[in-house]
Amino acid sequence: MHIESITLKNFKKFTSKTIKFHQGLSLLVGGNNEGKSTILHALAVWEFCKTFLVINKGQGALQDMQHIDGVGLNIDEFTPINIPDLKYLWPNLKPGGGYNLSIRCDWKINNESKHLEISLALANDRLFVKTTDSNINTDDKIPVIAYLPPFAGILDKELWQYTAQRKKLIGQGLAGAVLRNTIIDMYINNQTKRKELKGDRPKIKNSDLATLRTTDPYEQLNAVLREIFNCELFPEKFNSDFHQYVHVNIKKGSHDVNGGFNLFPNYKARDIMTEGSGFLQWLSVYTYALNEEIDVLLLDEPDAHLHCSLQMLLVSKLQNFIEKNNKQILIATHSTEIIKNTPFNLIID
């Protein structure tokens, strides 16, 4: 599922603007303060408001309900992007009156056009959110967006979160707080698939194993980490009845002449947070790019911590994932290395 366009009214620097996106990869380029991040912020705010409405009023709140009062929140509850005050969502810090800020996303389901417009109002330092235009039905699939802001590291300790809570945090722009949770979820799904494929046989058939390695998100994630960083992920065993925190380790190894990967026998596993920022940047980007619950991934300067030799490799690997997993990825970047090596038709200036 892909978002075809976004229409903004009175959001930050845009008083009225429609931006169309490509089906797979879109590269948002331009100088400083020209609106690249603003477009990503708008999509992140739309996702947050969509999630907020569903949590507070149910799925029906996303249908056309102009006669229903909006749902209010304060600055402490507004998490998709960092702003010092809610009025910074409006042009020139002037909210005006009524629901005059709107964000509309358009997409298609089975060639049928769908849209959802969410509007915001500010009154007495509280932000009010409501649906102002929609043609979606109760059972319609709605794109799920995850926003990864410029990388700032991961938590040293990460609490276990159930699926509903993880979805909520990702929808609130807090994807970095559930990175290990997401990896462990991918790992558990992978182990379930392996068990089903093995059945009563002593091992998985070679043909089934080959298919699994090319299609399963956890297998794809480990494959790219082996290729680029010579390491593999090793999530620690977790039982929600006994454990409070989740842990994901890595082990390092080397490639042999036959193309295989062998772990160093005396290498002690260590937590992923001990690795460098470049590795963690890759891990974060690719974990969410491969997450089956996410349709659209927003990356704000994902190349910031990467050497120039890795910047284009980041994008080329993402393009492979897009083709395999039917994803949409929007990247805001200054990187001349990425821009000059990306087809012109994928660039939005």
Coordinates of C-alpha atoms in Angstrom, one line a residue:
M1 CA 0.0 0.0 0.0
H2 CA 1.4 3.4 -1.0
I3 CA 0.4 7.0 -0.3
E4 CA 0.0 8.8 -3.6
S5 CA -0.1 12.3 -2.3
I6 CA -0.4 14.6 0.7
T7 CA -2.3 17.9 0.8
L8 CA -1.4 20.5 3.5
K9 CA -3.2 23.5 4.6
N10 CA -1.6 25.9 7.1
F11 CA 1.0 23.4 8.3
K12 CA 4.2 25.0 9.3
K13 CA 5.6 26.9 6.3
F14 CA 2.9 25.6 3.8
T15 CA -0.3 27.5 3.6
S16 CA -1.5 25.3 0.7
K17 CA 0.5 22.6 -0.9
T18 CA 0.0 19.2 -2.5
I19 CA 3.0 16.8 -2.9
K20 CA 2.8 13.6 -5.0
F21 CA 5.0 10.7 -4.2
H22 CA 6.4 7.8 -6.2
Q23 CA 5.2 4.3 -5.5
G24 CA 8.4 2.9 -4.1
L25 CA 11.3 5.3 -3.2
S26 CA 11.0 9.0 -3.2
L27 CA 14.0 11.2 -2.4
L28 CA 13.2 14.7 -0.9
V29 CA 16.1 17.0 -1.7
G30 CA 16.8 20.7 -1.4
G31 CA 18.6 23.3 0.7
N32 CA 18.3 23.9 4.4
N33 CA 14.9 25.1 5.6
E34 CA 13.2 24.4 2.2
G35 CA 10.6 22.0 3.6
K36 CA 12.1 18.5 3.2
S37 CA 11.6 17.6 6.8
T38 CA 8.3 19.5 7.0
I39 CA 6.8 17.0 4.5
L40 CA 7.9 14.1 6.6
H41 CA 6.7 15.8 9.7
A42 CA 3.2 16.3 8.2
L43 CA 3.0 12.6 7.4
A44 CA 4.2 11.7 10.9
V45 CA 1.6 14.1 12.5
W46 CA -1.2 12.6 10.3
E47 CA -0.2 9.1 11.5
F48 CA -0.1 10.2 15.1
C49 CA -3.5 11.9 14.8
K50 CA -5.0 8.9 13.1
T51 CA -3.8 6.6 15.9
F52 CA -4.9 9.1 18.6
L53 CA -8.4 9.3 17.2
V54 CA -8.7 5.5 17.0
I55 CA -7.4 5.0 20.6
N56 CA -9.9 7.6 21.9
K57 CA -13.0 7.1 19.8
G58 CA -12.5 3.9 17.8
Q59 CA -12.1 3.1 14.1
G60 CA -15.3 5.0 13.3
A61 CA -13.6 8.3 14.2
L62 CA -11.8 8.0 10.9
Q63 CA -15.0 8.2 8.8
D64 CA -16.5 11.6 7.9
M65 CA -17.6 13.0 11.2
Q66 CA -17.5 16.8 10.9
H67 CA -20.4 17.1 13.3
I68 CA -18.5 15.3 16.1
D69 CA -16.3 17.3 18.5
G70 CA -12.6 16.9 18.3
V71 CA -10.4 15.1 20.8
G72 CA -8.1 17.3 22.8
L73 CA -4.5 16.8 24.0
N74 CA -1.7 19.0 25.5
I75 CA 1.9 19.5 24.4
D76 CA 3.2 16.7 26.7
E77 CA 1.0 14.1 24.8
F78 CA 2.0 15.3 21.4
T79 CA 4.9 13.0 20.5
P80 CA 5.3 12.6 16.7
I81 CA 7.8 15.5 16.3
N82 CA 9.7 17.8 18.6
I83 CA 8.3 21.3 18.9
P84 CA 8.6 23.8 21.8
D85 CA 4.9 24.9 21.5
L86 CA 1.9 23.6 19.7
K87 CA 1.5 26.9 17.8
Y88 CA 4.7 26.0 15.9
L89 CA 2.5 23.7 13.8
W90 CA 1.0 26.7 12.1
P91 CA 2.5 29.2 9.6
N92 CA 4.2 32.1 11.3
L93 CA 3.1 30.7 14.7
K94 CA -0.5 32.0 14.2
P95 CA -3.1 29.3 14.7
G96 CA -6.1 31.5 14.0
G97 CA -9.5 30.1 14.8
G98 CA -11.2 26.8 14.2
Y99 CA -9.9 23.7 12.5
N100 CA -7.9 25.6 9.9
L101 CA -4.8 23.2 9.8
S102 CA -5.5 20.1 7.8
I103 CA -3.4 17.2 6.5
R104 CA -5.0 14.9 3.8
C105 CA -3.5 11.7 2.5
D106 CA -4.7 9.9 -0.7
W107 CA -4.0 6.3 -1.5
K108 CA -5.7 3.4 -3.4
I109 CA -7.2 0.1 -2.4
N110 CA -7.7 -2.3 -5.4
N111 CA -7.6 0.7 -7.7
E112 CA -10.3 2.5 -5.6
S113 CA -9.2 6.0 -4.5
K114 CA -9.3 6.6 -0.7
H115 CA -8.5 9.6 1.3
L116 CA -8.5 10.8 4.9
E117 CA -8.2 14.4 6.0
I118 CA -7.5 15.2 9.6
S119 CA -7.8 18.8 10.9
L120 CA -6.3 20.5 14.0
A121 CA -7.3 23.4 16.1
L122 CA -5.6 25.2 19.0
A123 CA -7.6 26.6 21.9
N124 CA -6.3 27.4 25.4
D125 CA -3.0 25.7 24.8
R126 CA -4.8 22.4 23.9
L127 CA -4.7 20.8 20.5
F128 CA -8.0 19.4 19.2
V129 CA -8.0 16.7 16.5
K130 CA -10.9 15.5 14.3
T131 CA -11.6 13.9 10.9
T132 CA -13.0 16.5 8.5
D133 CA -13.0 14.6 5.2
S134 CA -12.9 10.8 4.5
N135 CA -14.3 8.2 2.2
I136 CA -13.0 5.2 4.0
N137 CA -15.2 2.4 5.2
T138 CA -14.9 0.7 8.6
D139 CA -13.0 -2.3 7.2
D140 CA -10.7 -0.4 4.8
K141 CA -7.0 -0.8 5.1
I142 CA -5.3 2.5 6.0
P143 CA -1.6 3.0 5.4
V144 CA 0.6 2.6 8.5
I145 CA 3.5 5.1 8.7
A146 CA 6.6 5.1 10.8
Y147 CA 8.8 8.1 11.1
L148 CA 12.5 7.8 12.0
P149 CA 13.9 11.2 12.9
P150 CA 17.6 12.0 12.6
F151 CA 19.3 9.3 14.5
A152 CA 20.0 9.9 18.2
G153 CA 20.8 6.5 19.5
I154 CA 18.7 3.8 21.3
L155 CA 17.7 3.2 24.8
D156 CA 20.1 1.4 27.1
K157 CA 17.2 -0.6 28.6
E158 CA 14.1 -1.4 26.6
L159 CA 10.9 -2.6 28.3
W160 CA 8.9 -5.3 26.7
Q161 CA 5.8 -3.9 24.9
Y162 CA 2.8 -5.9 23.6
T163 CA 1.9 -5.5 19.9
A164 CA -0.8 -2.9 20.5
Q165 CA 1.6 -0.8 22.6
R166 CA 4.3 -1.1 20.0
K167 CA 1.9 0.1 17.3
K168 CA 0.9 3.0 19.5
L169 CA 4.5 4.1 20.1
I170 CA 5.4 3.8 16.5
G171 CA 2.3 5.8 15.6
Q172 CA 3.4 8.4 18.1
G173 CA 6.8 8.8 16.5
L174 CA 8.7 6.8 19.1
A175 CA 10.0 4.0 16.9
G176 CA 13.4 4.2 18.5
A177 CA 11.9 3.1 21.9
V178 CA 10.8 -0.3 20.5
L179 CA 13.7 -1.3 18.2
R180 CA 14.6 -4.4 20.2
N181 CA 10.9 -5.3 20.6
T182 CA 10.5 -5.1 16.8
I183 CA 13.6 -7.3 16.2
I184 CA 12.4 -9.9 18.7
D185 CA 9.0 -10.0 17.2
M186 CA 10.6 -10.6 13.8
Y187 CA 12.7 -13.3 15.3
I188 CA 9.8 -15.1 16.9
N189 CA 7.8 -15.0 13.7
N190 CA 10.9 -16.4 11.9
Q191 CA 11.3 -19.3 14.4
T192 CA 7.5 -20.1 14.0
K193 CA 7.9 -20.3 10.2
R194 CA 11.0 -22.6 10.6
K195 CA 9.2 -24.9 12.9
E196 CA 6.2 -25.2 10.5
L197 CA 8.5 -25.8 7.5
K198 CA 10.4 -28.5 9.4
G199 CA 7.4 -30.4 10.5
D200 CA 8.3 -34.0 11.4
R201 CA 11.4 -34.0 9.2
P202 CA 14.9 -33.9 10.7
K203 CA 15.5 -30.6 8.9
I204 CA 13.9 -28.0 6.6
K205 CA 13.9 -28.9 2.9
N206 CA 16.6 -27.0 0.9
S207 CA 14.0 -25.4 -1.4
D208 CA 11.9 -24.2 1.5
L209 CA 14.9 -22.9 3.3
A210 CA 16.1 -21.0 0.3
T211 CA 12.6 -19.4 -0.1
L212 CA 12.6 -18.5 3.6
R213 CA 16.0 -16.8 3.4
T214 CA 14.9 -14.6 0.6
T215 CA 11.4 -13.6 1.8
D216 CA 11.4 -13.6 5.6
P217 CA 12.1 -10.2 7.2
Y218 CA 14.4 -11.5 9.9
E219 CA 16.4 -13.5 7.4
Q220 CA 16.8 -10.5 5.1
L221 CA 17.8 -8.3 8.0
N222 CA 20.6 -10.7 9.2
A223 CA 21.7 -11.2 5.6
V224 CA 22.4 -7.5 5.1
L225 CA 24.1 -7.2 8.5
R226 CA 26.4 -10.2 7.6
E227 CA 27.2 -8.6 4.2
I228 CA 27.9 -5.1 5.4
F229 CA 29.0 -5.4 9.1
N230 CA 30.2 -9.1 9.3
C231 CA 27.8 -9.8 12.2
E232 CA 24.5 -11.5 13.1
L233 CA 21.7 -10.7 15.5
F234 CA 21.1 -13.0 18.5
P235 CA 18.0 -12.0 20.5
E236 CA 18.0 -13.3 24.0
K237 CA 15.2 -15.7 25.0
F238 CA 12.2 -13.8 26.4
N239 CA 9.2 -14.9 28.5
S240 CA 6.7 -12.1 29.3
D241 CA 5.7 -13.9 32.4
F242 CA 9.1 -13.5 33.9
H243 CA 11.1 -10.9 32.1
Q244 CA 10.6 -7.1 32.0
Y245 CA 13.3 -6.0 29.6
V246 CA 14.2 -7.3 26.1
H247 CA 17.8 -7.8 25.0
V248 CA 19.3 -8.2 21.5
N249 CA 22.9 -9.1 21.0
I250 CA 25.3 -9.4 18.1
K251 CA 28.1 -11.9 17.3
K252 CA 30.7 -11.2 14.7
G253 CA 32.3 -13.5 12.1
S254 CA 33.8 -13.7 8.7
H255 CA 33.0 -14.9 5.2
D256 CA 34.7 -17.9 3.8
V257 CA 35.8 -18.6 0.2
N258 CA 32.6 -20.5 -0.5
G259 CA 30.4 -17.6 0.4
G260 CA 29.4 -18.9 3.8
F261 CA 29.5 -17.0 7.0
N262 CA 31.2 -18.3 10.1
L263 CA 31.0 -16.9 13.6
F264 CA 34.2 -16.3 15.5
P265 CA 34.2 -19.2 18.1
N266 CA 35.6 -17.1 21.0
Y267 CA 33.6 -13.9 20.3
K268 CA 31.3 -13.0 23.2
A269 CA 27.9 -11.7 22.3
R270 CA 27.3 -8.1 23.2
D271 CA 24.3 -5.8 23.3
I272 CA 23.6 -3.9 20.1
M273 CA 23.8 -0.5 21.9
T274 CA 27.6 -1.0 22.3
E275 CA 28.1 -0.7 18.5
G276 CA 28.8 2.5 16.6
S277 CA 26.2 5.0 15.5
G278 CA 26.6 4.0 11.8
F279 CA 25.7 0.3 12.6
L280 CA 22.8 1.4 14.8
Q281 CA 21.6 3.7 12.0
W282 CA 21.5 0.8 9.5
L283 CA 19.9 -1.5 12.0
S284 CA 17.1 0.9 12.8
V285 CA 16.4 1.8 9.2
Y286 CA 16.4 -1.8 7.9
T287 CA 14.4 -3.2 10.9
Y288 CA 11.5 -0.9 10.2
A289 CA 11.9 -1.1 6.4
L290 CA 11.3 -4.9 6.8
N291 CA 8.6 -4.6 9.5
E292 CA 5.5 -6.3 7.9
E293 CA 3.2 -4.0 9.9
I294 CA 4.6 -0.8 8.4
D295 CA 3.6 0.3 4.9
V296 CA 5.4 3.7 4.6
L297 CA 8.7 4.5 6.2
L298 CA 9.9 8.1 6.6
L299 CA 13.6 8.6 6.9
D300 CA 15.0 12.0 7.9
E301 CA 18.7 12.2 7.0
P302 CA 19.4 8.5 7.5
D303 CA 22.8 9.0 6.1
A304 CA 23.9 11.5 8.8
H305 CA 26.2 9.0 10.6
L306 CA 27.4 7.1 7.6
H307 CA 30.7 7.3 5.7
C308 CA 30.1 8.4 2.0
S309 CA 31.0 4.8 0.9
L310 CA 28.0 3.5 2.8
Q311 CA 25.5 6.2 1.9
M312 CA 24.7 5.0 -1.6
L313 CA 24.8 1.4 -0.4
L314 CA 22.1 2.2 2.1
V315 CA 19.8 3.4 -0.6
S316 CA 20.5 0.6 -3.0
K317 CA 19.8 -2.0 -0.4
L318 CA 16.5 -0.2 0.5
Q319 CA 15.5 -0.3 -3.1
N320 CA 16.0 -4.1 -3.1
F321 CA 13.8 -4.4 0.0
I322 CA 11.1 -2.2 -1.6
E323 CA 10.9 -4.5 -4.6
K324 CA 10.7 -7.6 -2.4
N325 CA 8.4 -6.4 0.3
N326 CA 6.1 -3.9 -1.5
K327 CA 7.1 -0.9 0.7
Q328 CA 7.1 2.8 0.2
I329 CA 10.1 4.8 1.6
L330 CA 10.5 8.6 1.7
I331 CA 14.0 9.9 2.4
A332 CA 14.9 13.5 3.1
T333 CA 18.7 14.0 2.5
H334 CA 21.5 16.5 1.8
S335 CA 23.9 13.8 0.6
T336 CA 25.4 14.6 -2.7
E337 CA 26.5 11.0 -3.0
I338 CA 23.0 9.7 -2.8
I339 CA 21.5 12.4 -5.0
K340 CA 23.9 12.0 -7.8
N341 CA 23.4 8.3 -7.9
T342 CA 19.6 8.2 -7.7
P343 CA 17.5 8.2 -10.9
F344 CA 16.1 11.7 -11.6
N345 CA 12.5 10.5 -11.7
L346 CA 12.7 9.4 -8.0
I347 CA 13.8 12.9 -6.8
I348 CA 11.3 15.4 -5.4
D349 CA 12.8 18.9 -5.3

